[in-house]
Short mmCIF file of C-alpha atoms in Angstrom, two decimals:
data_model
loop_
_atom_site.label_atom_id
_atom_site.label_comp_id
_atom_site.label_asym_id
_atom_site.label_seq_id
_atom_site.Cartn_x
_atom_site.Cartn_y
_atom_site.Cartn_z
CA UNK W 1 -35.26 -76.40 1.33
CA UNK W 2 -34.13 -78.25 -1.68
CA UNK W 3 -34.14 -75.29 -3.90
CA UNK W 4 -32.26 -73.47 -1.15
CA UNK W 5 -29.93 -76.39 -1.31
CA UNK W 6 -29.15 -76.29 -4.83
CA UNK W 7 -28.86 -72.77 -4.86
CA UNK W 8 -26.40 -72.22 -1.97
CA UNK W 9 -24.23 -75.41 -3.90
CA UNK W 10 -24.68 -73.48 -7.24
CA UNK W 11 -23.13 -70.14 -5.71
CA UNK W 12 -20.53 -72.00 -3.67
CA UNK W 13 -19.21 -73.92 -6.90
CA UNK W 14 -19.06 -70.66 -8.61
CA UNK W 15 -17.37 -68.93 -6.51
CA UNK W 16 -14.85 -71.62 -5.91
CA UNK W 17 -14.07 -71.89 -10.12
CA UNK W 18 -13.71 -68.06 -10.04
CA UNK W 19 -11.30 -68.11 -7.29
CA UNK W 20 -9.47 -70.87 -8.72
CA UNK W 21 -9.65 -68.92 -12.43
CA UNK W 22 -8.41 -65.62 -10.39
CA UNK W 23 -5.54 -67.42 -9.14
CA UNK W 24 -4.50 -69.43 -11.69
CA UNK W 25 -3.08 -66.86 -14.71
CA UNK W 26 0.83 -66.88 -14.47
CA UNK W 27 3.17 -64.60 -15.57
CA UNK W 28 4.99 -64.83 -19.40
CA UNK W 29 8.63 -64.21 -20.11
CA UNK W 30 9.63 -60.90 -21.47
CA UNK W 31 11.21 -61.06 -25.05
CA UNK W 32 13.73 -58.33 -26.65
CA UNK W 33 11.56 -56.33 -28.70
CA UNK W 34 11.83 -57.17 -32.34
CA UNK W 35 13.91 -55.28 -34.61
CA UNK W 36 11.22 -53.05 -36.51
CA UNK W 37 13.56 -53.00 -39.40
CA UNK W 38 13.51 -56.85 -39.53
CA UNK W 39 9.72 -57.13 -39.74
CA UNK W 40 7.89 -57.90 -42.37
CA UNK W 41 6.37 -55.04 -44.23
CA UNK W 42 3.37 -56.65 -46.04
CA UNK W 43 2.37 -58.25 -42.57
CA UNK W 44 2.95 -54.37 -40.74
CA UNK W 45 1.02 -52.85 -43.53
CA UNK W 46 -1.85 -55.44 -42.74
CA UNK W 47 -1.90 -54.70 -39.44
CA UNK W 48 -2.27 -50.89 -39.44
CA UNK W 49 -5.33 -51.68 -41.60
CA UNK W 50 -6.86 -54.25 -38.88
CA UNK W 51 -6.26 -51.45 -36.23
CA UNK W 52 -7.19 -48.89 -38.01
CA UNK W 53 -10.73 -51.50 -38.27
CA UNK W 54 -10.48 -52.10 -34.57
CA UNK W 55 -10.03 -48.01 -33.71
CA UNK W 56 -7.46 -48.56 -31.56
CA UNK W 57 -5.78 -45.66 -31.76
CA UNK W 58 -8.94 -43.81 -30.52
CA UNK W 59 -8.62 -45.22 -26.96
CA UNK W 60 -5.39 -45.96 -26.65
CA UNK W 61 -4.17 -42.20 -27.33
CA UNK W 62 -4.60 -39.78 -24.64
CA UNK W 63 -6.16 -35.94 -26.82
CA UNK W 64 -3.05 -34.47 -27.49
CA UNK W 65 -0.63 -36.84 -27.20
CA UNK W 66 1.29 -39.59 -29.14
CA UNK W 67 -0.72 -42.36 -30.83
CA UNK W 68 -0.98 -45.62 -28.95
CA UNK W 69 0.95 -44.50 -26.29
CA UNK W 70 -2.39 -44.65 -23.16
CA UNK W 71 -3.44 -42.16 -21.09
CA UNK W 72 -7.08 -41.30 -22.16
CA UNK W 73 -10.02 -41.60 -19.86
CA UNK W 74 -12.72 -43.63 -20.55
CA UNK W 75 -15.85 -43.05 -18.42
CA UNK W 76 -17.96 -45.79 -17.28
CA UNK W 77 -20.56 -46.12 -15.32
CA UNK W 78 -18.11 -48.18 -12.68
CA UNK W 79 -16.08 -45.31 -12.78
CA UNK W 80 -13.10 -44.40 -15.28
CA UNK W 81 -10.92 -46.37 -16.91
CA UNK W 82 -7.32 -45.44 -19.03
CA UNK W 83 -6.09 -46.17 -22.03
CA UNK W 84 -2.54 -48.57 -21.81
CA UNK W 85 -0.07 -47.53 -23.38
CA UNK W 86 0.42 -50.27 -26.54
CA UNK W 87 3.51 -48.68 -28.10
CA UNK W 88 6.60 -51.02 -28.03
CA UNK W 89 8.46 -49.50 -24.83
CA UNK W 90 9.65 -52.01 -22.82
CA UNK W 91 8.78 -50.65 -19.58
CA UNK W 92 5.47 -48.79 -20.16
CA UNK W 93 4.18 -50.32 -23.21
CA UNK W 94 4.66 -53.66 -24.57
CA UNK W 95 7.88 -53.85 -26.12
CA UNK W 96 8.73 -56.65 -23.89
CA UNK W 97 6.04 -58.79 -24.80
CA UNK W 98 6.10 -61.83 -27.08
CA UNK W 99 3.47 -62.46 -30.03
CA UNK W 100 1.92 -65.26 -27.47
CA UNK W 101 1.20 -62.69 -24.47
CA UNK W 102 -0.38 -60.15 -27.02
CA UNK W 103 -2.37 -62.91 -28.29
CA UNK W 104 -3.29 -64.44 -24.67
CA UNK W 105 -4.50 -60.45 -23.68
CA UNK W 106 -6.47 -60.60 -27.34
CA UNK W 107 -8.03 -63.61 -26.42
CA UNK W 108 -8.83 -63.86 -22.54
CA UNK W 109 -8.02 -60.45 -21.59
CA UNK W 110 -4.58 -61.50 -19.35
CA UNK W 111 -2.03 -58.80 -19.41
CA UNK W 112 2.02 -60.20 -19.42
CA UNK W 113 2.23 -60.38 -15.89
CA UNK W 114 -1.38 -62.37 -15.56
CA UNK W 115 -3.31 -59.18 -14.38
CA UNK W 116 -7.03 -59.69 -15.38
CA UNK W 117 -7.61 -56.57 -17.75
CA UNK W 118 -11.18 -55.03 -17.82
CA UNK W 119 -13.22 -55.72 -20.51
CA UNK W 120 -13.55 -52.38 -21.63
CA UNK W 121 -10.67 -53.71 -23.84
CA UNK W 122 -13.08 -55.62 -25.77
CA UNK W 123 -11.28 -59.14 -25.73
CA UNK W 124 -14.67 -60.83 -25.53
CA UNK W 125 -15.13 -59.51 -29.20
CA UNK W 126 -11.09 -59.91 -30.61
CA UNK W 127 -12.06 -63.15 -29.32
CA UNK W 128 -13.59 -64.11 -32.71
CA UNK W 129 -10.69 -62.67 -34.84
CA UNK W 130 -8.46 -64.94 -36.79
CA UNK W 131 -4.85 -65.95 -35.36
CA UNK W 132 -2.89 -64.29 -38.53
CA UNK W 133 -4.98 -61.16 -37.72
CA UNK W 134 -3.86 -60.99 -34.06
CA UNK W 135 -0.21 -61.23 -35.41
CA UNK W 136 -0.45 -58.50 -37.94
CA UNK W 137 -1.62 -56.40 -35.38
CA UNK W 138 0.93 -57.18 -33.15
CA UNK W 139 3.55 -57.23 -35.77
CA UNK W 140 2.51 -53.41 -36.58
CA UNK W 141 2.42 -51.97 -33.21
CA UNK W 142 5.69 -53.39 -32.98
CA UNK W 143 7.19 -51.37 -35.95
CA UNK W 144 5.84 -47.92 -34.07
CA UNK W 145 7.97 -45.60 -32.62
CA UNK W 146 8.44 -47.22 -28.73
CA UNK W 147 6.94 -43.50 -26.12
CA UNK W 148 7.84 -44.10 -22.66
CA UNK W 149 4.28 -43.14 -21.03
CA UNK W 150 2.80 -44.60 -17.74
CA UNK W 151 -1.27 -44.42 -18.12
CA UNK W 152 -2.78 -43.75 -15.49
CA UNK W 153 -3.82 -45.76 -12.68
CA UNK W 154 -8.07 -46.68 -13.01
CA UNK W 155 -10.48 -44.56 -11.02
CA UNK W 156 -13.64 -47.47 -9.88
CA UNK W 157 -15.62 -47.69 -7.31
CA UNK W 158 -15.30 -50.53 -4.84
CA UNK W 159 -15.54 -53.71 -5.49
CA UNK W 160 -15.37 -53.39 -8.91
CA UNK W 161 -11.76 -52.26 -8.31
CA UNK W 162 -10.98 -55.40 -7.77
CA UNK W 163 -9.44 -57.17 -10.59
CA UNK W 164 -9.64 -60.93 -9.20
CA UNK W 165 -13.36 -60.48 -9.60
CA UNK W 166 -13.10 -60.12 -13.13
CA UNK W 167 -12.30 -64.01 -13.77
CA UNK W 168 -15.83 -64.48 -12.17
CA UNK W 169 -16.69 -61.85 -15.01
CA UNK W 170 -15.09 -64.12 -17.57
CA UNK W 171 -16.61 -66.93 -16.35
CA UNK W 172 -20.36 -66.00 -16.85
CA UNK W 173 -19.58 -64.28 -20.11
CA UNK W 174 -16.00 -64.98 -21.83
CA UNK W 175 -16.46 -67.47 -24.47
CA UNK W 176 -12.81 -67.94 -25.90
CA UNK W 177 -13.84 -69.48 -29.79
CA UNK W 178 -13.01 -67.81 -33.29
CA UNK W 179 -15.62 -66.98 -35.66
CA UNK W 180 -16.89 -69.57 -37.36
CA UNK W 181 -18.67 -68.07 -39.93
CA UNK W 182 -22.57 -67.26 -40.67
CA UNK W 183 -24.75 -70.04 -42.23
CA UNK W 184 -26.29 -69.63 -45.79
CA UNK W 185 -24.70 -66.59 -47.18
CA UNK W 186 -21.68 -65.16 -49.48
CA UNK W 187 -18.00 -64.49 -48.51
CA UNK W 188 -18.95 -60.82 -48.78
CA UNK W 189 -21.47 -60.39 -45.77
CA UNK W 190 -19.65 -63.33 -43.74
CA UNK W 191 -16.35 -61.25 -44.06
CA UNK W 192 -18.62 -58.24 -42.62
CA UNK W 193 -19.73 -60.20 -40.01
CA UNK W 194 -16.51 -61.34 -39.09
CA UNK W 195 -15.20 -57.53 -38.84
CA UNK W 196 -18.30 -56.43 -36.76
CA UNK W 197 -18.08 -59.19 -34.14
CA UNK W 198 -14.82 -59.30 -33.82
CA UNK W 199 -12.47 -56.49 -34.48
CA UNK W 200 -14.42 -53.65 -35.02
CA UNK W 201 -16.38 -54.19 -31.69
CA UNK W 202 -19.68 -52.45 -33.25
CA UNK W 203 -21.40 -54.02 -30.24
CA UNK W 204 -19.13 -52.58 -27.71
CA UNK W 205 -21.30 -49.33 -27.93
CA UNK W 206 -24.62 -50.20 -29.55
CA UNK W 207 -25.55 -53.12 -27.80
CA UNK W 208 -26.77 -52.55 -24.77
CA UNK W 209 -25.43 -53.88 -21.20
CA UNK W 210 -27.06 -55.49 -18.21
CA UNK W 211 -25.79 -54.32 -14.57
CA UNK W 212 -22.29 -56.25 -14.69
CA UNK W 213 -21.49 -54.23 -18.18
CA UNK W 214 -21.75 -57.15 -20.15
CA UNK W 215 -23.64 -57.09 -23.38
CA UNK W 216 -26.66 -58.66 -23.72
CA UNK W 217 -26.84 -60.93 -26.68
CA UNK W 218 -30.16 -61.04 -27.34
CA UNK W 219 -30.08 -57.06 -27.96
CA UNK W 220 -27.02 -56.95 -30.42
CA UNK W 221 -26.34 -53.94 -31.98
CA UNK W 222 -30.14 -52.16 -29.91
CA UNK W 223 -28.61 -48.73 -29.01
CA UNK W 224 -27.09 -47.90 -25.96
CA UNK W 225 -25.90 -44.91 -23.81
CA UNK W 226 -21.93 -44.75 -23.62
CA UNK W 227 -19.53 -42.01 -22.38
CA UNK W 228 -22.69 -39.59 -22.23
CA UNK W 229 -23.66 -40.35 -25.83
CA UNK W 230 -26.31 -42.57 -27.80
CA UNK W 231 -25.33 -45.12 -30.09
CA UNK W 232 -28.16 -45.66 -32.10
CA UNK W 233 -29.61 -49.02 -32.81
CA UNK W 234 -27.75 -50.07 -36.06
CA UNK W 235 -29.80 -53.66 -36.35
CA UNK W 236 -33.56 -54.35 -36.48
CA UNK W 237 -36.10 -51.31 -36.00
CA UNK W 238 -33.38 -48.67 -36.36
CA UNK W 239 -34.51 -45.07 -35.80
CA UNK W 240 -34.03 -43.54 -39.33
CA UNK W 241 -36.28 -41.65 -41.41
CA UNK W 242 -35.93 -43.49 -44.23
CA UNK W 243 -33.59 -47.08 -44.80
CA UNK W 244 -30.27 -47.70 -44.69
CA UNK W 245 -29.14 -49.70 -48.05
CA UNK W 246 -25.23 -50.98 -48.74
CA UNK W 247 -24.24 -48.13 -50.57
CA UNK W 248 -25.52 -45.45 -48.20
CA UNK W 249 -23.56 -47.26 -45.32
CA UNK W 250 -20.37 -47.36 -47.42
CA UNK W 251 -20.55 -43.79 -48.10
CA UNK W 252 -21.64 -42.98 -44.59
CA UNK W 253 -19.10 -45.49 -42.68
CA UNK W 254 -16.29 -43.50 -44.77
CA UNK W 255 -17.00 -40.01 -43.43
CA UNK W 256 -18.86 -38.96 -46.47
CA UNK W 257 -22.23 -37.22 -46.70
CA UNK W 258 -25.44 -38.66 -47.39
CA UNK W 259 -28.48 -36.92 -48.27
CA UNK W 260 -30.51 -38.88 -46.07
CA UNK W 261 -28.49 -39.64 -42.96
CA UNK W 262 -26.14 -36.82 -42.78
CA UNK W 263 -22.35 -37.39 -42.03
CA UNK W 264 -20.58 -39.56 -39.24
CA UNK W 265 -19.89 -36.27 -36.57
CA UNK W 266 -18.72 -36.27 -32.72
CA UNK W 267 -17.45 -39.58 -31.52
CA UNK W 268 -18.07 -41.38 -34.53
CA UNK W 269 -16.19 -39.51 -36.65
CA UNK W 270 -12.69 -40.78 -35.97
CA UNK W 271 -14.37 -44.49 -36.50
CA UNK W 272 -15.61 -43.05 -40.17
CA UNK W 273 -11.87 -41.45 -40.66
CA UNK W 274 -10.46 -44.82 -40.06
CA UNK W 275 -12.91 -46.48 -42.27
CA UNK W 276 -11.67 -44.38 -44.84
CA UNK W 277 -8.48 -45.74 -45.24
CA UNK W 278 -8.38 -49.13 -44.99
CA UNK W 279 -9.27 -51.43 -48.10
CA UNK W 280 -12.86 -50.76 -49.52
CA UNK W 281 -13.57 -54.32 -49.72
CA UNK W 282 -13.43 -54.37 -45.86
CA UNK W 283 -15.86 -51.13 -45.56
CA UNK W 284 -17.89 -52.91 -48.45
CA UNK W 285 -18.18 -56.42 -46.55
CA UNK W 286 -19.30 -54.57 -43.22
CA UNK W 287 -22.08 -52.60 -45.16
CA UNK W 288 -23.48 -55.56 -46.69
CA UNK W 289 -23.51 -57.59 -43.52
CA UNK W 290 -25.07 -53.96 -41.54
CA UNK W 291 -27.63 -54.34 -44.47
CA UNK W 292 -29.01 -57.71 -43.51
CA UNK W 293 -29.56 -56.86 -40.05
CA UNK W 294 -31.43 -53.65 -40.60
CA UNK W 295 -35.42 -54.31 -41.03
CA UNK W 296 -36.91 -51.14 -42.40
CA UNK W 297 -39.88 -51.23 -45.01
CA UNK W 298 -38.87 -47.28 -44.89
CA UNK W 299 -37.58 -45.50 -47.92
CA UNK W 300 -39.65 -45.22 -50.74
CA UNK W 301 -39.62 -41.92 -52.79
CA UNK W 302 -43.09 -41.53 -52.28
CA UNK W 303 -42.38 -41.63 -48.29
CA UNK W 304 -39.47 -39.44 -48.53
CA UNK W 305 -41.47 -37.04 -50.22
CA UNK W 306 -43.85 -37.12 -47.64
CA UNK W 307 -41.22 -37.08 -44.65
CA UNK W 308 -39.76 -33.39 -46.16
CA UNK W 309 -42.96 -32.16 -46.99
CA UNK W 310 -43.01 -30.01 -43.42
CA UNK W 311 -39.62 -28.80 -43.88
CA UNK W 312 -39.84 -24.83 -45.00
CA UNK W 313 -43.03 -24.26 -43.15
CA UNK W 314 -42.88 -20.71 -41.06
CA UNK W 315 -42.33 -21.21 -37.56
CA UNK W 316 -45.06 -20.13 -34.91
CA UNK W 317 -43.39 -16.54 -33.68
CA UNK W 318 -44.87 -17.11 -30.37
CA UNK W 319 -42.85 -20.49 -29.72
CA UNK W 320 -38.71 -19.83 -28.38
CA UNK W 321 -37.97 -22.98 -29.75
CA UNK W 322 -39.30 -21.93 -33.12
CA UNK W 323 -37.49 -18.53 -33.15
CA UNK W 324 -34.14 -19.49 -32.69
CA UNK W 325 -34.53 -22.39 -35.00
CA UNK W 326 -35.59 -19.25 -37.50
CA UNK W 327 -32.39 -17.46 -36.96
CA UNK W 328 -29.95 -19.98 -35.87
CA UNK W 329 -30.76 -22.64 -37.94
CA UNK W 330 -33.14 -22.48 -41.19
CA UNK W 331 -30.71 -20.75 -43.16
CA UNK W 332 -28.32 -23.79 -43.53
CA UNK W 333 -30.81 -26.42 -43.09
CA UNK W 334 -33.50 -24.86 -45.53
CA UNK W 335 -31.79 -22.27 -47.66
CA UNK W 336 -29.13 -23.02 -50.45
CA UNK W 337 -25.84 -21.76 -48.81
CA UNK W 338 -22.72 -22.92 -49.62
CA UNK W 339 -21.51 -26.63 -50.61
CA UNK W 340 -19.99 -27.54 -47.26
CA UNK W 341 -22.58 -25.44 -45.37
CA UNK W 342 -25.09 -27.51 -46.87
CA UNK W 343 -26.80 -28.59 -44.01
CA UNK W 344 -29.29 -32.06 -43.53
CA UNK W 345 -32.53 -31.97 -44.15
CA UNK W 346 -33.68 -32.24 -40.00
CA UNK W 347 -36.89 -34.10 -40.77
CA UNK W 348 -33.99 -37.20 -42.16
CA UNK W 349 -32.18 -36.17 -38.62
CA UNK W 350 -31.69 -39.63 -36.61
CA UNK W 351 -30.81 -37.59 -33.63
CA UNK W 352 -34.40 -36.71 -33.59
CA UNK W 353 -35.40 -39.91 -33.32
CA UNK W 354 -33.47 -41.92 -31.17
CA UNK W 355 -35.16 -41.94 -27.77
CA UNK W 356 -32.53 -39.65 -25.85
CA UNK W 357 -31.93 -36.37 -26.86
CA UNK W 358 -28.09 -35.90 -25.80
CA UNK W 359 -26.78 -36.68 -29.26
CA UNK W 360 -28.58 -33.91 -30.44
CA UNK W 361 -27.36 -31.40 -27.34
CA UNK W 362 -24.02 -32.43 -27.90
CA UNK W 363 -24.11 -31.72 -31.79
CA UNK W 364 -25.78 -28.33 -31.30
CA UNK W 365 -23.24 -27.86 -28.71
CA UNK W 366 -20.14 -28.66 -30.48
CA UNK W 367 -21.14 -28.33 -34.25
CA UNK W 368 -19.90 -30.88 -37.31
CA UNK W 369 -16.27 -30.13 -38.73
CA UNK W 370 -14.42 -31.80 -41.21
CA UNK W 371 -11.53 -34.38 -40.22
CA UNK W 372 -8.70 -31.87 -40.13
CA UNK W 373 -6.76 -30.91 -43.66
CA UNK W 374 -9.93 -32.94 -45.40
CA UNK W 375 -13.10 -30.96 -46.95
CA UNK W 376 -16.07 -31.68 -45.88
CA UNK W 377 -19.82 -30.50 -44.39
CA UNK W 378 -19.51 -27.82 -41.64
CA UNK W 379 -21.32 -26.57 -38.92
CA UNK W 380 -20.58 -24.14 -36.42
CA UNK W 381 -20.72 -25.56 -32.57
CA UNK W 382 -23.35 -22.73 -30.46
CA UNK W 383 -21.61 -23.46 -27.10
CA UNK W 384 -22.04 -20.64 -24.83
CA UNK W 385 -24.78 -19.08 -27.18
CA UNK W 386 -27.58 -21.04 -25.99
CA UNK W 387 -28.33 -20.56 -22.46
CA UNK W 388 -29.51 -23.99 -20.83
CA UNK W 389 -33.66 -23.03 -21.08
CA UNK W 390 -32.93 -22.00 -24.97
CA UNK W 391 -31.31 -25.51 -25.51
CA UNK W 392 -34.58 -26.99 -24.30
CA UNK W 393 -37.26 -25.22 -26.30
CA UNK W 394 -34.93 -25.43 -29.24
CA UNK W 395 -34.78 -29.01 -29.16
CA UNK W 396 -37.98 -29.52 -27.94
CA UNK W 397 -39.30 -28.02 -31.28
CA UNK W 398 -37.25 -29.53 -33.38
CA UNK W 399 -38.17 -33.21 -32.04
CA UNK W 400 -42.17 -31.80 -32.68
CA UNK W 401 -41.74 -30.17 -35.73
CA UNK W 402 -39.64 -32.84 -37.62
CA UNK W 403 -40.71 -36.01 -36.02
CA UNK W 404 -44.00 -37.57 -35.67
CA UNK W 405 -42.97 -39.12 -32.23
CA UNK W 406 -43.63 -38.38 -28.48
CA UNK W 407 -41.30 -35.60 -26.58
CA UNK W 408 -38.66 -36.89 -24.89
CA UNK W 409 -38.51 -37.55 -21.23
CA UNK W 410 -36.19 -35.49 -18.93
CA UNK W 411 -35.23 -33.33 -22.01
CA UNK W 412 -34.09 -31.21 -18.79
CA UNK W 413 -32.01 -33.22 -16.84
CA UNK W 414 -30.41 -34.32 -20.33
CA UNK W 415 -29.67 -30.31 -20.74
CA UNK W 416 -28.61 -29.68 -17.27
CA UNK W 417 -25.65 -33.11 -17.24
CA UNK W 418 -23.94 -32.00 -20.71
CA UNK W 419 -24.29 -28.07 -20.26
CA UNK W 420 -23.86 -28.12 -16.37
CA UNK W 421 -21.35 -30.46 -16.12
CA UNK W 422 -18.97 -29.78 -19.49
CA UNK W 423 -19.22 -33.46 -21.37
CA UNK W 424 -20.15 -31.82 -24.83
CA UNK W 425 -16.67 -30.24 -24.38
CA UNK W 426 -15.02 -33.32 -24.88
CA UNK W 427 -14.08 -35.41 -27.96
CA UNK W 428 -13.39 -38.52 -26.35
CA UNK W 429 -17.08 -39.66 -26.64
CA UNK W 430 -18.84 -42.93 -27.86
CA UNK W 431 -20.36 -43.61 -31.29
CA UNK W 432 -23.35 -41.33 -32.54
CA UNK W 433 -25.32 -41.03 -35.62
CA UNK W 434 -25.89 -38.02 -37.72
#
């Protein structure tokens, strides 16, 4: 009775703080938006960069329409959210909010008007960015063009459409403090770590989540399924054929190819484009800090050797899998075509190895382009070539024949959601590996 005791006190008290937290945010003043001509350029310039870091642009801009100004879904598994519009007009962006309201949303995920926002905005990482840096970025969205564009309204399930009941969200797992740096290391890999907690929200897809959607710490960075694709585990036992070293990630992190884990494609790929063209000291820093939290005694020559010593073996005629792979596929991935048709040794494939197979339905689907106007390794997408049973025996053979690992489970009902149901068609996916 005791223990009943306690715990019937322990949920009352917390449900009395989050009502009093759900009550309690208040509204802030509007401001006249700031004169972009009057703003300072060096600080503007700084903060494209940081949200160019943060990708911001990726969810906040609806596919085919003006940057930053909302309107793109974003499937979760509580139902789907939109993209705000964060352009500086003053009644459907947030021209009429000061530097301190930007900051409070930044930091404990308040909108102007006190509305609890949903932490798919991933304040519970900018929560460990630097004051200056939350300015720059506000001072650059200011200087954008203001687009008048209401987003529209959320799409979850009950409760969870609820908003009060996110301040009971905060509660268990909002922690409002900066980053205060890693112990015993160099300004390179703690200005990496700084990035990757905090602006660049790595964890936001590759950690995974427990029921409520909140990350679970003790998994950081441990592959996860979001918006119907895998993001690999990019820390610890990560699923590569051979390791991951600083340069490979900063060649790989700016949308260029590497021989050994292919190029950034679907999802990932605008992340990779951003990468490219912000400061390299910033791509450098989050390298070198990815670095230290890979552990892979994978690699060696002699290994690598041994991983592409199946590759150019002749396919058993009487398996599908291995017939299509023969016609659709060998030529690019075996022969010597042409520079940009060049394509990755499969038995280096991550998408072989991670333990769901979608990323590598979705590539076959879709294909690997260059960003647009940029050069770059190409692949041509087979949707509507493969029929749903081809799909399965391709990839079924590709996971036995390049990977010493088990078959995947449900291979099937992995085929049937993205052909049946349309989600390779779509862009606006989550981050995937080669």
């Amino acid at each position: 009775m005791k223990i009943l005791y306690g715990v019937v006190v322990a949920v009352l008290v917390l449900v009395a703080a989050a009502v009093a937290y759900a009550v309690s945010p208040r509204a802030l003043e509007t401001v006249e938006r700031p004169d972009s001509e009057g703003l300072d350029q060096e600080t503007v310039a700084r903060g494209e960069e940081l949200a160019m870091i943060g990708n911001c642009a990726d969810c906040h801009t609806a596919e085919g329409g003006e940057p930053y100004a909302g309107g793109r879904a974003i499937p979760t598994p509580l139902g789907t959210l939109y993209g705000t519009n964060i352009t500086p007009d003053e009644e459907t962006g947030i021209g009429a909010w000061s530097a301190e309201a930007f900051q409070r949303a930044m930091y404990r995920g308040l909108d102007r008007e006190g509305n609890h926002l949903y932490p798919a905005f991933p304040y519970h990482h900018f929560t460990k960015a630097a004051e200056e840096d939350i300015e720059a970025i506000y001072t650059y969205l200011m200087s954008l063009e203001p687009v008048r564009n209401e987003a529209p309204a959320h799409e979850l399930t009950f409760p969870f459409n609820i908003r009060p009941l996110l301040a009971g969200w905060k509660l268990l797992y909002l922690e409002n403090e900066r980053f205060a740096g890693l112990p015993d290391t160099d300004e390179q890999v703690n200005r990496g770590a700084y990035l990757v907690q905090g602006l660049a929200h790595c964890g936001g897809c590759h950690t995974p989540r427990n029921a409520l959607q909140a990350e679970i710490e003790d998994e950081f960075l441990q592959g996860e399924v979001t918006e119907n694709w895998y993001a690999p585990a990019i820390a610890g036992e990560v699923p590569a054929a051979t390791s991951w070293d600083k340069e490979q990630l900063n060649t790989y992190l700016t949308g260029q190819w590497t021989e050994r884990h292919g190029v950034a494609v679907g999802p990932m790929a605008p992340v990779a484009h951003n990468l490219s063209r912000v400061p390299g000291e910033d791509v450098a820093a989050i390298s070198a800090y990815m670095a230290t939290l890979i552990e892979s005694d994978t690699g060696a020559e002699a290994e690598a050797e041994e991983i592409t010593a199946a590759v150019g073996e002749e396919p058993a005629g009487d398996n599908p899998g291995a017939v299509i792979y023969a016609s659709a596929c060998a030529g690019c991935h075996e022969g010597e075509p042409a520079r940009f048709a060049a394509g990755l040794q499969l038995a280096y494939s991550t998408s072989l190895r991670i333990p769901d197979p979608r990323n590598l339905i979705h590539i076959i689907e879709q294909g690997v382009q260059p960003p647009e106007g940029r050069p770059g390794p190409y692949m041509p997408g087979f949707e509507g070539a493969l029929t749903q049973e081809q799909m399965v025996a391709l990839t079924s053979y590709l996971r036995e024949r390049f990977t010493d690992l088990d078959p995947w489970e449900d291979l099937e009902g992995a085929a049937t959601e993205i052909m049946g149901s349309g989600a390779a068609h779509t862009a606006e996916a989550s981050h995937t590996e080669e």
